[in-house]
Amino acid sequence: MTGALSQEELEQYRSQGYLLRNSVFAPEEVDSLVAAAEALYRVDSPARTVERDGVTVRAVHACHTSSDVFAAVIKDPRMLLPAHQIVGTDSVYIHQSKINAKRALEGDVWQWHQDFTYWHWEDGMRAPNAVNLAILLDAATEFNGPLLLVPGSHRQGLMDPARRDSGAGPESWKNHLAADLEYTVQVKDLAELSEESGIFSATAPAGSVLLFDPQIVHGSGVNMSPIDRRMAIFSYNEVANLPVPPGDGRPKFLSSREAAPLELAAWTG
Ligand code: SIN
Ligand code: MN
């Protein structure tokens, strides 16, 4: 596999707002991504968040800046070529990256949301000319909180979110990463959209890649299983679409200020 999307895959992505490609990375490659993720989870830093219990790691951000392995995998043709095709230019960079841990039995919910709500209102990104590529580091099953998406919901554009009144403060961005999200999709919108097109559950083997639109409605439930559901998500944005943040903007580990275009380079694990 060169990595490029077929015309059919591209059309499916455009109409559904997501595309699931099974087993893109080989088991040995997944092992090396998992080892790199676990090394980052052990590092205490503001880019690492924990669950409500205060101890279980929830996510680590900006892994492409803190790990050689993740810095390399984002340039591999299996990641970068689809990003080029979807964004429509060879000039893309990573706006945000994170590895969600969704730990066995402890991994908490991600409420229904649209990513672009945060990127537009908090980061100052003008257009949703971006794409998420998520690598499943564990098999996602019906039991461990797979990502759920509402097919076609990206075509609604940016919807008025329900807003949790958590107050504005210098660290209000913490409410963008926790189980109680700042902006969520309104229940009436979720009901209408899912009645029309149902809900897709992105279950797949480890090493699969899920591509999804910045405006698709998505979320995930708690992990009820005894296995983790780790997933690394890379948000590729067009260089010309570099956000202009209102004020100081969110920390760099949530909204990159570096927009050098990524060069293709095969990663061999
Ligand atoms: C996300 O929406 O950023 C991720 C949700 C998940 O990991 O399930
Ligand atoms: Mn999201």
CSV table of C-alpha atoms and ligand atoms in Angstrom, one decimal:
chain,number,residue,atom,x,y,z
A,1,MET,CA,0.0,0.0,0.0
A,2,THR,CA,1.5,3.3,-1.0
A,3,GLY,CA,-0.8,5.1,1.4
A,4,ALA,CA,-2.7,7.2,-1.1
A,5,LEU,CA,-6.5,7.0,-1.0
A,6,SER,CA,-8.4,5.6,-4.0
A,7,GLN,CA,-11.0,7.7,-5.7
A,8,GLU,CA,-13.7,5.6,-4.0
A,9,GLU,CA,-12.1,6.1,-0.6
A,10,LEU,CA,-11.9,9.8,-1.1
A,11,GLU,CA,-15.5,9.9,-2.2
A,12,GLN,CA,-16.6,7.9,0.8
A,13,TYR,CA,-14.6,10.3,3.1
A,14,ARG,CA,-16.2,13.3,1.5
A,15,SER,CA,-19.8,12.0,1.7
A,16,GLN,CA,-19.6,10.3,5.2
A,17,GLY,CA,-17.1,12.6,6.9
A,18,TYR,CA,-14.9,9.6,7.9
A,19,LEU,CA,-13.0,6.6,6.5
A,20,LEU,CA,-11.8,3.6,8.3
A,21,ARG,CA,-8.8,1.8,6.8
A,22,ASN,CA,-8.1,-1.6,8.5
A,23,SER,CA,-4.6,-2.7,9.5
A,24,VAL,CA,-2.6,0.0,7.8
A,25,PHE,CA,0.3,-0.5,10.3
A,26,ALA,CA,1.9,-3.9,10.9
A,27,PRO,CA,1.9,-5.4,14.4
A,28,GLU,CA,5.7,-4.6,14.9
A,29,GLU,CA,5.0,-1.0,13.9
A,30,VAL,CA,2.1,-0.8,16.4
A,31,ASP,CA,4.4,-2.2,19.1
A,32,SER,CA,6.9,0.6,18.6
A,33,LEU,CA,4.1,3.2,18.6
A,34,VAL,CA,2.7,1.7,21.8
A,35,ALA,CA,6.2,1.7,23.5
A,36,ALA,CA,6.6,5.4,22.5
A,37,ALA,CA,3.2,6.2,23.9
A,38,GLU,CA,3.8,4.5,27.2
A,39,ALA,CA,7.1,6.4,27.5
A,40,LEU,CA,5.3,9.7,27.1
A,41,TYR,CA,2.5,8.7,29.5
A,42,ARG,CA,5.2,8.3,32.2
A,43,VAL,CA,6.4,11.9,31.8
A,44,ASP,CA,4.8,14.5,34.1
A,45,SER,CA,4.1,17.6,32.0
A,46,PRO,CA,1.2,20.1,31.4
A,47,ALA,CA,0.7,18.3,28.1
A,48,ARG,CA,-0.4,15.2,30.0
A,49,THR,CA,-4.0,15.0,31.4
A,50,VAL,CA,-5.5,12.6,33.9
A,51,GLU,CA,-9.0,11.3,34.4
A,52,ARG,CA,-11.4,12.5,37.2
A,53,ASP,CA,-9.7,10.1,39.7
A,54,GLY,CA,-6.6,12.4,39.4
A,55,VAL,CA,-4.2,9.5,38.7
A,56,THR,CA,-5.2,7.6,35.5
A,57,VAL,CA,-3.6,9.1,32.5
A,58,ARG,CA,-6.2,10.3,30.0
A,59,ALA,CA,-4.1,11.8,27.2
A,60,VAL,CA,-0.8,13.3,26.2
A,61,HIS,CA,-0.6,16.1,23.7
A,62,ALA,CA,1.9,17.2,21.1
A,63,CYS,CA,3.5,13.8,20.9
A,64,HIS,CA,4.9,14.7,17.4
A,65,THR,CA,7.1,17.3,19.1
A,66,SER,CA,8.2,15.1,22.1
A,67,SER,CA,8.9,11.7,20.5
A,68,ASP,CA,11.0,10.7,17.5
A,69,VAL,CA,8.7,7.9,16.7
A,70,PHE,CA,5.6,10.1,16.5
A,71,ALA,CA,7.6,12.8,14.7
A,72,ALA,CA,8.4,10.2,12.0
A,73,VAL,CA,5.1,8.4,11.6
A,74,ILE,CA,3.3,11.7,10.7
A,75,LYS,CA,5.5,11.9,7.6
A,76,ASP,CA,4.9,8.4,6.4
A,77,PRO,CA,3.0,8.1,3.1
A,78,ARG,CA,0.3,6.2,4.8
A,79,MET,CA,-0.5,9.3,6.9
A,80,LEU,CA,0.7,12.3,4.9
A,81,LEU,CA,-0.5,11.3,1.4
A,82,PRO,CA,-4.2,11.0,2.5
A,83,ALA,CA,-3.8,14.3,4.4
A,84,HIS,CA,-2.5,15.9,1.2
A,85,GLN,CA,-5.4,14.5,-0.8
A,86,ILE,CA,-8.1,15.5,1.6
A,87,VAL,CA,-6.8,19.0,2.5
A,88,GLY,CA,-6.1,19.5,-1.3
A,89,THR,CA,-2.5,20.7,-1.0
A,90,ASP,CA,1.0,19.2,-0.3
A,91,SER,CA,1.5,22.0,2.2
A,92,VAL,CA,0.2,20.7,5.5
A,93,TYR,CA,1.5,20.7,9.1
A,94,ILE,CA,0.2,19.3,12.4
A,95,HIS,CA,-2.1,21.7,14.3
A,96,GLN,CA,-2.6,19.3,17.2
A,97,SER,CA,-1.7,15.8,18.2
A,98,LYS,CA,-2.7,13.6,21.1
A,99,ILE,CA,-2.6,10.1,22.3
A,100,ASN,CA,-5.8,9.2,24.2
A,101,ALA,CA,-5.3,6.4,26.6
A,102,LYS,CA,-8.9,5.3,27.4
A,103,ARG,CA,-7.4,2.9,30.0
A,104,ALA,CA,-9.0,-0.4,30.8
A,105,LEU,CA,-12.0,0.1,33.2
A,106,GLU,CA,-10.9,3.6,34.0
A,107,GLY,CA,-11.0,5.4,30.6
A,108,ASP,CA,-13.7,8.0,30.7
A,109,VAL,CA,-16.2,9.4,28.2
A,110,TRP,CA,-15.6,12.0,25.4
A,111,GLN,CA,-18.9,13.8,25.0
A,112,TRP,CA,-20.3,14.5,21.6
A,113,HIS,CA,-18.5,17.4,19.9
A,114,GLN,CA,-17.2,18.9,16.7
A,115,ASP,CA,-13.4,19.5,16.8
A,116,PHE,CA,-13.7,22.6,14.7
A,117,THR,CA,-15.7,24.3,17.5
A,118,TYR,CA,-12.4,24.4,19.5
A,119,TRP,CA,-10.1,25.1,16.7
A,120,HIS,CA,-12.2,28.0,15.4
A,121,TRP,CA,-13.4,29.7,18.5
A,122,GLU,CA,-10.4,29.0,20.8
A,123,ASP,CA,-7.5,28.8,18.3
A,124,GLY,CA,-8.7,31.2,15.6
A,125,MET,CA,-8.6,28.7,12.7
A,126,ARG,CA,-10.5,30.3,9.9
A,127,ALA,CA,-11.6,27.3,7.7
A,128,PRO,CA,-12.1,23.6,8.5
A,129,ASN,CA,-9.5,22.8,5.8
A,130,ALA,CA,-7.9,20.1,7.9
A,131,VAL,CA,-8.3,16.4,8.6
A,132,ASN,CA,-7.8,14.0,11.6
A,133,LEU,CA,-5.9,10.8,11.1
A,134,ALA,CA,-6.2,8.5,14.1
A,135,ILE,CA,-4.0,5.4,14.5
A,136,LEU,CA,-5.6,2.7,16.7
A,137,LEU,CA,-2.9,1.5,19.1
A,138,ASP,CA,-5.2,-1.2,20.4
A,139,ALA,CA,-8.0,-3.0,18.8
A,140,ALA,CA,-11.2,-0.9,19.3
A,141,THR,CA,-14.1,-3.2,20.2
A,142,GLU,CA,-17.7,-2.6,21.2
A,143,PHE,CA,-16.6,-2.9,24.9
A,144,ASN,CA,-13.6,-0.5,25.2
A,145,GLY,CA,-15.2,2.8,24.1
A,146,PRO,CA,-14.6,3.0,20.4
A,147,LEU,CA,-14.9,6.3,18.7
A,148,LEU,CA,-18.5,6.9,17.6
A,149,LEU,CA,-19.3,9.2,14.6
A,150,VAL,CA,-22.5,10.5,13.1
A,151,PRO,CA,-22.2,9.8,9.3
A,152,GLY,CA,-22.6,12.9,7.2
A,153,SER,CA,-22.9,15.3,10.1
A,154,HIS,CA,-19.8,17.3,8.9
A,155,ARG,CA,-22.1,18.7,6.2
A,156,GLN,CA,-24.0,20.7,8.9
A,157,GLY,CA,-21.0,23.0,9.2
A,158,LEU,CA,-20.2,24.4,12.6
A,159,MET,CA,-23.3,24.1,14.8
A,160,ASP,CA,-24.2,26.2,17.9
A,161,PRO,CA,-22.8,24.1,20.8
A,162,ALA,CA,-24.2,23.6,24.2
A,163,ARG,CA,-21.7,25.4,26.5
A,164,ARG,CA,-20.8,24.3,30.0
A,165,ASP,CA,-20.4,27.4,32.1
A,166,SER,CA,-17.0,26.6,33.5
A,167,GLY,CA,-15.8,30.2,33.7
A,168,ALA,CA,-13.0,31.8,31.8
A,169,GLY,CA,-9.6,31.7,33.3
A,170,PRO,CA,-6.0,31.4,32.2
A,171,GLU,CA,-6.4,27.6,32.4
A,172,SER,CA,-9.9,27.3,31.0
A,173,TRP,CA,-8.4,25.1,28.2
A,174,LYS,CA,-8.3,22.3,30.7
A,175,ASN,CA,-12.1,22.0,30.2
A,176,HIS,CA,-11.4,21.2,26.5
A,177,LEU,CA,-9.6,18.0,27.5
A,178,ALA,CA,-11.6,16.6,30.4
A,179,ALA,CA,-14.6,14.3,30.5
A,180,ASP,CA,-16.9,17.3,31.1
A,181,LEU,CA,-16.2,19.1,27.9
A,182,GLU,CA,-16.7,22.9,27.5
A,183,TYR,CA,-18.5,22.8,24.2
A,184,THR,CA,-20.7,19.8,23.2
A,185,VAL,CA,-23.3,19.1,20.5
A,186,GLN,CA,-26.8,20.0,21.6
A,187,VAL,CA,-29.0,17.0,22.3
A,188,LYS,CA,-31.6,18.1,19.8
A,189,ASP,CA,-29.0,18.2,17.1
A,190,LEU,CA,-27.6,14.8,18.0
A,191,ALA,CA,-31.1,13.4,18.0
A,192,GLU,CA,-32.0,14.8,14.6
A,193,LEU,CA,-28.7,13.9,12.9
A,194,SER,CA,-28.5,10.4,14.3
A,195,GLU,CA,-32.1,9.6,13.5
A,196,GLU,CA,-31.3,10.4,9.9
A,197,SER,CA,-28.0,8.6,9.5
A,198,GLY,CA,-27.5,6.4,12.6
A,199,ILE,CA,-24.2,6.2,14.5
A,200,PHE,CA,-21.0,4.5,13.2
A,201,SER,CA,-18.9,2.7,15.8
A,202,ALA,CA,-15.2,2.7,14.7
A,203,THR,CA,-14.3,-0.9,15.8
A,204,ALA,CA,-11.2,-2.2,14.1
A,205,PRO,CA,-7.9,-4.1,14.7
A,206,ALA,CA,-4.9,-2.3,16.2
A,207,GLY,CA,-2.9,-0.6,13.4
A,208,SER,CA,-6.0,0.6,11.6
A,209,VAL,CA,-6.3,4.3,10.7
A,210,LEU,CA,-9.5,6.3,11.1
A,211,LEU,CA,-9.7,9.5,9.0
A,212,PHE,CA,-12.3,12.0,10.2
A,213,ASP,CA,-13.5,15.5,9.3
A,214,PRO,CA,-13.0,18.5,11.8
A,215,GLN,CA,-16.8,19.1,11.7
A,216,ILE,CA,-18.1,15.6,12.1
A,217,VAL,CA,-20.0,14.9,15.3
A,218,HIS,CA,-18.2,12.4,17.4
A,219,GLY,CA,-17.5,11.1,20.9
A,220,SER,CA,-16.9,7.9,22.8
A,221,GLY,CA,-18.1,6.1,25.9
A,222,VAL,CA,-16.3,4.7,28.9
A,223,ASN,CA,-14.0,1.7,28.6
A,224,MET,CA,-15.9,-1.2,30.3
A,225,SER,CA,-13.3,-3.7,29.2
A,226,PRO,CA,-10.1,-5.0,30.8
A,227,ILE,CA,-8.0,-3.8,27.8
A,228,ASP,CA,-6.9,-0.2,27.0
A,229,ARG,CA,-8.2,1.6,23.9
A,230,ARG,CA,-5.2,3.8,23.1
A,231,MET,CA,-5.4,5.9,20.0
A,232,ALA,CA,-3.0,8.6,18.6
A,233,ILE,CA,-4.8,11.4,16.7
A,234,PHE,CA,-3.0,13.8,14.4
A,235,SER,CA,-4.8,16.9,13.0
A,236,TYR,CA,-3.3,18.0,9.8
A,237,ASN,CA,-4.0,21.6,8.7
A,238,GLU,CA,-3.3,23.5,5.6
A,239,VAL,CA,-0.2,25.8,6.1
A,240,ALA,CA,-2.1,28.7,4.6
A,241,ASN,CA,-4.9,28.1,7.2
A,242,LEU,CA,-2.5,28.6,10.2
A,243,PRO,CA,-4.8,30.0,13.0
A,244,VAL,CA,-4.5,33.5,14.2
A,245,PRO,CA,-5.3,33.1,17.9
A,246,PRO,CA,-7.5,35.6,19.8
A,247,GLY,CA,-5.2,37.0,22.5
A,248,ASP,CA,-2.5,34.6,23.6
A,249,GLY,CA,-4.3,31.6,22.4
A,250,ARG,CA,-4.2,28.1,23.9
A,251,PRO,CA,-0.9,26.5,24.9
A,252,LYS,CA,1.3,25.5,22.0
A,253,PHE,CA,0.8,21.8,22.8
A,254,LEU,CA,-2.9,22.3,21.9
A,255,SER,CA,-2.5,24.7,19.0
A,256,SER,CA,0.8,24.6,17.2
A,257,ARG,CA,2.3,27.9,16.1
A,258,GLU,CA,4.8,26.1,13.9
A,259,ALA,CA,3.5,25.7,10.3
A,260,ALA,CA,6.5,24.3,8.4
A,261,PRO,CA,5.1,21.9,5.7
A,262,LEU,CA,5.8,18.3,6.4
A,263,GLU,CA,8.0,16.4,3.9
A,264,LEU,CA,7.2,12.8,2.9
A,265,ALA,CA,9.5,10.3,4.4
A,266,ALA,CA,8.8,6.6,4.8
A,267,TRP,CA,8.7,5.3,8.4
A,268,THR,CA,9.8,1.7,8.9
A,269,GLY,CA,8.8,1.3,12.5
B,1,SIN,C1,-11.5,13.0,20.5
B,1,SIN,O1,-12.6,13.4,20.2
B,1,SIN,O2,-10.6,13.8,20.5
B,1,SIN,C2,-11.1,11.6,20.9
B,1,SIN,C3,-12.2,10.8,21.4
B,1,SIN,C4,-11.7,9.5,21.8
B,1,SIN,O3,-10.5,9.3,21.9
B,1,SIN,O4,-12.5,8.6,21.9
B,2,MN,MN,-12.6,15.3,18.9
